[in-house]
């Protein structure tokens, strides 16, 4: 499971010009799910996402987490993160989870985040989405579980 996180001042996701999810200050998470992933892996990544210290403290040091600032989380399914790009000029998606497995883990991840008290917005699994964001910094990290 991979999570590309971006620290944002605000973000939204739209489908056919209709906003379906939006957040204020927080994290946009592009979530890639692979065949080997399970709920244990999802829990581990959620712990990292919610506790990763990427927000500035009073000394302008990256020392605060999403939970510390009571930030919001926009979760977007992103199967292309599971691509193998080592050989050739076309990505291979052989390590990506099946759509059913990925959707189940995506839904699990979102529900677990809500149980932590995080305000969560989402896109629509497997939809053609347009994500708009203001990357704050810019700050972007690729997290793996």
mmCIF file of C-alpha atoms in Angstrom, residues 1 29-33 42 74-78 99-112 120-126 129:
data_model
loop_
_atom_site.group_PDB
_atom_site.id
_atom_site.type_symbol
_atom_site.label_atom_id
_atom_site.label_comp_id
_atom_site.label_asym_id
_atom_site.label_seq_id
_atom_site.Cartn_x
_atom_site.Cartn_y
_atom_site.Cartn_z
ATOM 1 C CA UNK A 1 0.000 0.000 0.000
ATOM 2 C CA UNK A 29 -3.807 11.318 0.161
ATOM 3 C CA UNK A 30 -3.503 9.501 -3.159
ATOM 4 C CA UNK A 31 -3.944 5.876 -2.071
ATOM 5 C CA UNK A 32 -2.522 2.988 -4.114
ATOM 6 C CA UNK A 33 -3.480 -0.542 -3.076
ATOM 7 C CA UNK A 42 -4.064 -0.181 5.917
ATOM 8 C CA UNK A 74 -9.025 14.032 1.353
ATOM 9 C CA UNK A 75 -8.582 10.403 0.261
ATOM 10 C CA UNK A 76 -8.422 9.638 -3.466
ATOM 11 C CA UNK A 77 -8.082 6.110 -4.860
ATOM 12 C CA UNK A 78 -5.057 6.028 -7.176
ATOM 13 C CA UNK A 99 -10.929 -3.653 -8.064
ATOM 14 C CA UNK A 100 -12.995 -5.537 -5.444
ATOM 15 C CA UNK A 101 -10.046 -5.953 -3.059
ATOM 16 C CA UNK A 102 -8.922 -2.353 -3.567
ATOM 17 C CA UNK A 103 -12.386 -0.914 -2.996
ATOM 18 C CA UNK A 104 -12.849 -2.933 0.199
ATOM 19 C CA UNK A 105 -9.497 -1.723 1.599
ATOM 20 C CA UNK A 106 -10.141 1.850 0.436
ATOM 21 C CA UNK A 107 -13.492 1.847 2.253
ATOM 22 C CA UNK A 108 -11.887 0.283 5.327
ATOM 23 C CA UNK A 109 -9.138 2.946 5.355
ATOM 24 C CA UNK A 110 -11.676 5.786 5.124
ATOM 25 C CA UNK A 111 -13.872 4.348 7.903
ATOM 26 C CA UNK A 112 -10.882 3.811 10.201
ATOM 27 C CA UNK A 120 -12.481 12.869 5.920
ATOM 28 C CA UNK A 121 -13.636 13.696 2.407
ATOM 29 C CA UNK A 122 -13.326 11.337 -0.556
ATOM 30 C CA UNK A 123 -13.662 11.021 -4.240
ATOM 31 C CA UNK A 124 -15.598 8.152 -5.806
ATOM 32 C CA UNK A 125 -13.732 4.876 -6.134
ATOM 33 C CA UNK A 126 -12.694 4.134 -9.757
ATOM 34 C CA UNK A 129 -11.932 12.588 -11.051
#
